Amino acid sequence: MNLSNFGINAYKNTAKNESSENNPEKKVFTPVFEKISTQKNEGEKQGFVKSSFSSEIKSSTASNHHKTMNEIFDKRFFPQLSDKDFQGNETARIAAKALTSGGLIKVPEQPREKDGKENIYRRVAKFLMLIGVDEAAKILPHLTDEQTEKIIPEIASIRYVEPEEAKAILEEFQGLVKQAREEGGIDTARTILEKAFGTHKAGVILEKTATQISGKPFEYLAETDSERVSLLLKDESNAVKALVLSYLNPKVSAQVINGMETEDKKDVVMRLARLSKISPEIVQRVDKAMQEKMNHLATSKSDSIDGKNILAQILKRMSPEAEEGILANLAEADSELGEDLRERLFTTEDIINADDRFIQDKLRDMDEEEIAYLIATKAEDFRNKILDNVSENRRKSILETEKFLYPMRKSDCEKATSQFFSTLRRAYEEGNLYIKGRDDELYV
């Protein structure tokens, strides 16, 4: 799912009975923002929904052609936007303006607050969470400061989105299952289906379309992160783990292996090294079993939402200036929430991707005992990041100190970690630390 296909879409059936799901002829796609215009102009009186552009979208969708967001956000459907808005392919700006000028923010027939007024900013916050952090991060900078200041706290406070409400929000956009399957992979399709139809119905739809989606063995795991793969393989034998991991992206497989217990890790690595010819029937059986298990995991997972974490992920994808401006405004309204978000914005992953030279300078100011507390109980990639940035002799000394200090008090480890993270976070906020992945667009 990406911004060029921003019209994250809701799938509609013309018939509401179960048989319509099995009859593709009865399924139609409603154009994006089909009813978005709130102006009673002459064009609307003549039948806005039945315009030639509407027919064009339906026919092109049927022929497996997906319009870009530039095409979907057609000027004819946004009379409130100026010609300038449509220059330079400013699709994120158009999307933001559509939300606040004539789109989601003005959709009627939504649940009202106790005082009878609809909280439009909370609804927009839920929409931004549903479309994903990448798209949300690109849209937020184009909103006004006042709008942003009202939407951000709503994102941070949201814990749960009712399936029916998610469906109602997403149904204002076009084309769901086909686009998700072709461009986002089965994991994206599953996520959006759950939001639109609920977890049970999503599993049923996925099961029915599994034969159409499947290609190579375990292809449905292509878009799945290492955490979810680990959960999928948790209770499986090491032989099955090795087989599945051999078909996945090497980076994902490495992360899954790193999270295993030491003995399992050794056994799985050994089995991977010895893999040669495997019966296609065995691969097929394991593939089918994993797919069924994956669908079960999807339909049984919790619907709870960590609004603060989602907001942190959105802010990390924005420019440092925009990020700092939002955090400053948020801290004025809620200092505790502002500090919580600052801590979430700087993670172990950021340390791993931080500039080695800066890490080396900071480690010179720490003694062996402090570094030992810092790396204790940490994941292998974090430990390697620290130990690879000291000399060989000092590395040996740190590891010896770590052994000597065991068992360590948890408070000592947390103190060393907090101090180290705070130092690097301040350096990053002041522009003195480069982090790969977060600053790639700012440096050449």
XYZ file of C-alpha atoms in Angstrom:
444
model
C 0.000 0.000 0.000
C 1.537 3.312 -1.024
C 0.580 6.938 -1.573
C 0.276 6.638 -5.343
C -2.686 4.377 -4.691
C -3.974 6.445 -1.785
C -7.599 5.631 -2.486
C -7.464 2.823 0.015
C -10.736 1.343 -0.903
C -13.834 -0.216 0.541
C -15.335 -3.208 -1.145
C -19.087 -3.116 -1.758
C -21.612 -5.751 -2.848
C -24.769 -4.873 -4.706
C -26.437 -7.866 -3.042
C -26.248 -8.352 0.715
C -26.789 -12.087 0.830
C -24.015 -14.660 1.065
C -24.449 -15.789 -2.540
C -23.256 -12.410 -3.818
C -19.777 -13.186 -2.547
C -19.558 -16.102 -4.917
C -20.883 -14.125 -7.886
C -18.303 -11.646 -9.241
C -20.927 -10.223 -11.593
C -22.788 -8.763 -8.625
C -19.749 -6.991 -7.175
C -19.206 -3.339 -8.131
C -16.659 -0.707 -7.212
C -17.822 2.717 -6.111
C -15.620 5.617 -7.271
C -13.465 7.427 -4.761
C -15.208 10.418 -3.179
C -18.280 9.622 -5.271
C -20.444 11.702 -2.933
C -17.787 14.068 -1.703
C -19.105 17.312 -3.191
C -21.156 19.300 -0.685
C -22.050 22.035 -3.162
C -25.440 21.853 -4.843
C -24.168 22.916 -8.229
C -25.612 22.257 -11.642
C -23.326 19.295 -12.273
C -24.564 17.581 -9.118
C -28.205 18.070 -10.119
C -27.477 16.298 -13.380
C -26.248 13.229 -11.535
C -22.749 13.556 -10.043
C -22.493 9.805 -9.344
C -23.242 8.937 -12.953
C -20.507 11.077 -14.509
C -18.258 9.742 -17.253
C -15.361 9.690 -14.820
C -17.356 7.372 -12.551
C -17.939 4.972 -15.439
C -14.295 5.202 -16.398
C -13.155 4.086 -12.958
C -15.544 1.134 -12.939
C -14.499 -0.085 -16.362
C -10.798 0.394 -15.736
C -11.017 -1.449 -12.406
C -12.671 -4.371 -14.148
C -9.769 -4.517 -16.609
C -7.170 -4.691 -13.815
C -6.036 -1.100 -14.356
C -5.397 0.956 -11.220
C -5.473 4.725 -11.379
C -2.884 6.732 -9.512
C -3.944 9.177 -6.859
C -3.255 12.024 -9.290
C -5.943 10.614 -11.575
C -8.390 9.763 -8.791
C -8.244 13.235 -7.275
C -9.645 14.750 -10.465
C -10.256 18.511 -10.495
C -13.791 18.038 -11.741
C -14.695 16.475 -8.404
C -13.031 19.112 -6.247
C -14.454 22.530 -7.226
C -13.192 23.902 -3.908
C -9.546 23.428 -4.993
C -7.665 25.963 -7.108
C -5.685 25.265 -10.287
C -2.502 25.681 -8.263
C -3.434 22.666 -6.151
C -3.245 20.448 -9.240
C 0.208 21.539 -10.359
C 3.334 19.503 -9.732
C 1.488 16.314 -8.801
C 0.985 17.515 -5.222
C -1.124 14.499 -4.419
C -0.529 14.507 -0.668
C -1.531 18.166 -0.496
C -4.685 17.452 -2.517
C -5.513 14.509 -0.264
C -5.112 16.667 2.832
C -7.205 19.450 1.347
C -9.856 16.982 0.264
C -10.067 15.633 3.801
C -10.559 19.064 5.333
C -12.448 20.871 2.584
C -14.926 18.448 1.118
C -14.008 14.909 2.012
C -13.978 12.772 5.104
C -14.216 15.643 7.553
C -17.617 16.701 6.188
C -19.189 13.266 5.845
C -22.625 13.317 7.544
C -24.579 10.513 9.203
C -21.808 9.696 11.635
C -22.249 9.022 15.395
C -22.614 12.253 17.336
C -21.077 13.266 20.643
C -23.328 13.740 23.701
C -23.714 17.422 22.926
C -24.980 16.546 19.447
C -21.818 17.626 17.647
C -19.635 15.298 15.642
C -15.956 15.159 16.649
C -14.564 15.517 13.157
C -10.943 15.555 14.285
C -11.236 12.199 16.062
C -12.795 10.733 12.936
C -9.959 12.042 10.763
C -7.492 10.661 13.331
C -9.045 7.216 12.963
C -8.883 7.512 9.177
C -5.161 8.375 9.291
C -4.542 5.350 11.518
C -6.462 3.064 9.177
C -4.571 4.089 6.036
C -1.181 3.446 7.683
C 1.665 5.493 9.073
C 3.460 6.102 5.761
C 0.450 7.750 4.122
C -0.513 9.596 7.292
C 3.010 11.032 7.647
C 2.815 12.443 4.142
C -0.599 14.009 4.666
C -0.145 15.596 8.112
C 2.402 18.263 7.006
C -0.178 19.602 4.530
C -2.814 20.242 7.191
C -3.010 23.575 8.978
C -1.340 23.979 12.375
C -4.754 24.251 14.022
C -5.984 21.054 12.388
C -2.790 19.175 13.252
C -2.871 20.297 16.887
C -6.417 18.944 17.232
C -5.842 15.683 15.341
C -2.549 14.603 16.998
C -3.949 14.263 20.563
C -6.869 12.272 19.151
C -4.460 9.785 17.493
C -2.563 9.407 20.757
C -5.721 8.699 22.744
C -7.416 6.187 20.418
C -7.359 2.642 21.782
C -10.003 0.878 19.713
C -11.848 1.270 16.416
C -15.115 -0.595 16.054
C -15.146 -2.815 12.931
C -18.343 -1.191 11.697
C -16.880 2.274 12.142
C -13.690 1.267 10.338
C -15.805 -0.106 7.525
C -17.809 3.117 7.311
C -14.654 5.219 7.105
C -12.947 3.023 4.548
C -16.090 2.713 2.431
C -15.656 6.326 1.401
C -12.801 5.135 -0.757
C -12.747 2.779 -3.683
C -11.661 -0.762 -4.670
C -10.378 -3.011 -1.808
C -9.687 -6.695 -2.302
C -8.234 -6.689 -5.826
C -5.833 -3.788 -5.236
C -4.698 -5.118 -1.878
C -4.076 -8.574 -3.327
C -2.131 -7.310 -6.334
C -0.100 -4.561 -4.670
C -0.039 -5.089 -0.930
C 0.206 -8.856 -0.653
C -2.034 -11.107 1.410
C -1.001 -9.518 4.705
C -2.180 -6.096 3.529
C -5.360 -7.639 2.105
C -6.023 -9.354 5.432
C -5.485 -6.145 7.424
C -7.838 -4.079 5.282
C -10.430 -6.852 5.079
C -10.484 -7.101 8.864
C -11.002 -3.369 9.141
C -13.809 -3.424 6.594
C -15.628 -6.666 7.400
C -14.411 -7.881 10.796
C -11.953 -10.635 11.619
C -14.269 -13.611 11.045
C -15.526 -12.486 7.635
C -11.968 -11.549 6.619
C -10.820 -15.129 7.268
C -13.698 -16.529 5.207
C -12.949 -14.237 2.250
C -9.223 -15.006 2.371
C -9.875 -18.737 2.470
C -12.127 -18.504 -0.582
C -9.546 -16.527 -2.555
C -6.477 -18.441 -1.324
C -6.128 -20.495 -4.497
C -6.154 -17.342 -6.623
C -3.618 -15.581 -4.428
C -1.156 -18.433 -3.986
C 1.870 -18.843 -6.216
C 5.204 -19.924 -4.763
C 5.146 -21.762 -1.452
C 4.733 -19.396 1.529
C 4.215 -16.408 -0.790
C 1.525 -15.123 1.576
C 4.315 -14.425 4.108
C 6.203 -12.111 1.744
C 4.831 -8.948 3.376
C 4.802 -10.310 6.926
C 7.218 -8.907 9.520
C 9.581 -11.047 11.590
C 7.519 -10.677 14.766
C 4.466 -12.214 13.163
C 6.494 -14.971 11.491
C 8.004 -15.810 14.890
C 4.512 -16.078 16.358
C 3.443 -18.314 13.472
C 6.398 -20.681 13.947
C 6.459 -20.581 17.746
C 5.112 -24.093 18.378
C 6.453 -25.725 15.220
C 9.330 -28.200 15.036
C 12.768 -26.933 14.059
C 12.475 -28.879 10.793
C 9.356 -26.914 9.843
C 10.958 -23.649 10.974
C 13.968 -24.274 8.746
C 11.784 -25.161 5.765
C 9.591 -22.045 6.062
C 12.537 -19.703 6.689
C 14.302 -21.013 3.585
C 11.523 -19.493 1.457
C 11.391 -16.071 3.153
C 13.333 -12.861 2.678
C 16.810 -13.484 4.193
C 16.557 -10.348 6.323
C 13.264 -11.502 7.872
C 14.606 -15.022 8.380
C 17.690 -13.638 10.133
C 15.535 -11.581 12.509
C 13.384 -14.607 13.313
C 16.446 -16.769 14.019
C 17.991 -14.071 16.226
C 14.888 -14.144 18.396
C 15.085 -17.901 19.046
C 16.479 -19.625 22.109
C 20.164 -20.536 21.785
C 19.657 -24.278 21.270
C 16.824 -23.818 18.769
C 18.863 -21.215 16.942
C 21.792 -23.636 16.487
C 19.537 -26.482 15.368
C 17.574 -24.370 12.863
C 20.764 -22.916 11.377
C 22.218 -26.415 11.019
C 19.046 -27.686 9.332
C 19.053 -24.726 6.944
C 22.636 -25.482 5.996
C 21.749 -29.115 5.259
C 18.592 -28.437 3.240
C 18.750 -29.901 -0.237
C 15.946 -31.636 -2.121
C 12.557 -31.700 -0.428
C 9.496 -33.533 -1.667
C 7.023 -31.088 -3.305
C 4.198 -32.899 -1.516
C 5.780 -32.163 1.872
C 6.319 -28.505 0.959
C 2.708 -28.274 -0.204
C 1.349 -29.805 3.006
C 3.424 -27.493 5.214
C 2.480 -24.526 3.029
C -1.234 -25.266 3.369
C -0.976 -25.836 7.137
C 0.908 -22.565 7.644
C -1.610 -20.665 5.534
C -4.523 -22.002 7.593
C -2.672 -21.163 10.787
C -1.903 -17.666 9.503
C -5.586 -17.057 8.766
C -6.475 -18.298 12.243
C -3.938 -15.966 13.855
C -5.359 -13.073 11.873
C -8.948 -13.733 12.916
C -8.103 -14.297 16.581
C -5.844 -11.328 17.202
C -6.928 -8.412 19.384
C -8.489 -5.273 17.962
C -6.784 -3.047 20.554
C -4.755 -0.134 19.243
C -1.719 1.600 20.747
C -2.389 5.166 19.658
C 0.832 6.539 21.140
C 2.970 4.011 19.294
C 1.176 4.647 15.994
C 1.646 8.387 16.458
C 5.341 7.854 17.170
C 5.698 5.831 13.970
C 3.941 8.585 11.996
C 6.179 11.295 13.444
C 9.334 9.269 12.685
C 8.420 9.398 8.994
C 8.066 13.177 8.988
C 10.859 15.734 8.671
C 12.699 16.618 11.931
C 11.301 20.172 11.744
C 7.683 18.982 11.435
C 8.259 16.345 14.109
C 9.704 18.861 16.564
C 6.925 21.372 15.919
C 4.203 18.831 16.669
C 6.004 17.558 19.780
C 6.478 21.095 21.088
C 2.783 21.892 20.683
C 1.816 18.578 22.232
C 4.143 19.090 25.215
C 2.474 22.427 25.970
C -0.898 20.717 26.229
C 0.346 17.530 27.952
C 3.977 17.451 29.084
C 3.798 13.800 30.184
C 2.462 12.677 26.810
C 5.069 14.779 25.008
C 7.934 13.150 26.938
C 6.459 9.669 26.403
C 6.376 10.259 22.662
C 9.955 11.555 22.624
C 11.102 8.328 24.244
C 9.123 6.224 21.763
C 10.649 8.173 18.883
C 14.123 6.941 19.800
C 14.378 3.148 19.845
C 16.912 0.322 19.831
C 16.588 0.221 16.045
C 17.747 3.845 15.894
C 20.848 2.975 17.930
C 21.643 0.111 15.552
C 21.320 2.445 12.555
C 23.164 5.357 14.196
C 26.469 6.707 12.867
C 29.348 4.547 14.140
C 31.698 7.479 14.692
C 29.270 9.148 17.062
C 28.740 5.881 18.960
C 32.503 5.476 19.322
C 32.865 8.965 20.791
C 30.159 8.332 23.384
C 31.532 4.932 24.374
C 34.927 6.523 25.106
C 33.224 8.520 27.866
C 31.836 5.355 29.494
C 33.697 2.813 31.621
C 33.541 -0.959 31.143
C 30.980 -1.437 33.903
C 28.539 1.094 32.385
C 28.816 -0.536 28.963
C 28.334 -3.978 30.498
C 25.079 -2.816 32.095
C 24.058 -1.225 28.773
C 24.409 -4.410 26.691
C 23.124 -6.833 29.343
C 20.004 -8.757 28.234
C 19.924 -6.848 24.932
C 19.326 -8.440 21.521
C 22.343 -9.678 19.573
C 22.228 -6.914 16.939
C 22.290 -4.209 19.643
C 25.171 -5.882 21.497
C 27.131 -6.192 18.259
C 26.536 -2.512 17.459
C 28.110 -1.492 20.762
C 30.927 -4.050 20.872
C 31.892 -3.476 17.240
C 32.608 0.164 18.071
C 35.275 -0.478 20.701
C 38.757 -1.938 20.335
C 39.285 -5.695 20.507
C 41.024 -5.480 23.884
C 38.267 -3.308 25.333
C 35.631 -5.648 23.925
C 37.192 -8.549 25.856
C 37.360 -6.433 28.992
C 33.680 -5.448 28.719
C 32.562 -9.069 28.259
C 34.637 -10.167 31.244
C 33.115 -7.366 33.335
C 29.652 -8.415 32.234
C 30.270 -11.993 33.403
C 31.689 -10.756 36.693
C 28.652 -8.528 37.377
C 26.069 -11.292 36.880
C 23.493 -11.458 38.311
C 22.774 -7.756 37.658
C 20.076 -5.615 39.187
C 17.439 -4.664 36.651
C 17.478 -1.045 37.848
C 21.214 -0.742 37.055
C 20.671 -1.985 33.492
C 17.690 0.322 32.970
C 19.636 3.321 34.290
C 22.583 2.736 31.923
C 20.198 2.225 28.978
C 18.153 5.339 29.768
C 21.225 7.556 30.063
C 22.738 6.268 26.817
C 19.472 6.618 24.886
C 18.880 10.124 26.274
C 22.345 11.256 25.191
C 21.881 9.996 21.644
C 18.310 11.286 21.423
C 19.403 14.809 22.389
C 22.205 14.649 19.844
C 19.745 13.614 17.152
C 17.272 16.368 18.052
C 20.092 18.928 17.899
C 21.117 17.670 14.464
C 24.450 16.192 15.598
C 23.637 12.536 14.943
C 22.864 10.851 11.626
C 20.568 7.802 11.693
C 20.313 5.628 8.599
C 16.743 5.227 7.433
C 15.414 8.291 9.264
C 17.613 10.907 7.617
C 18.233 9.373 4.192
C 16.267 12.089 2.416
C 18.158 14.860 4.206
C 21.685 13.872 3.149
C 23.409 13.278 -0.187
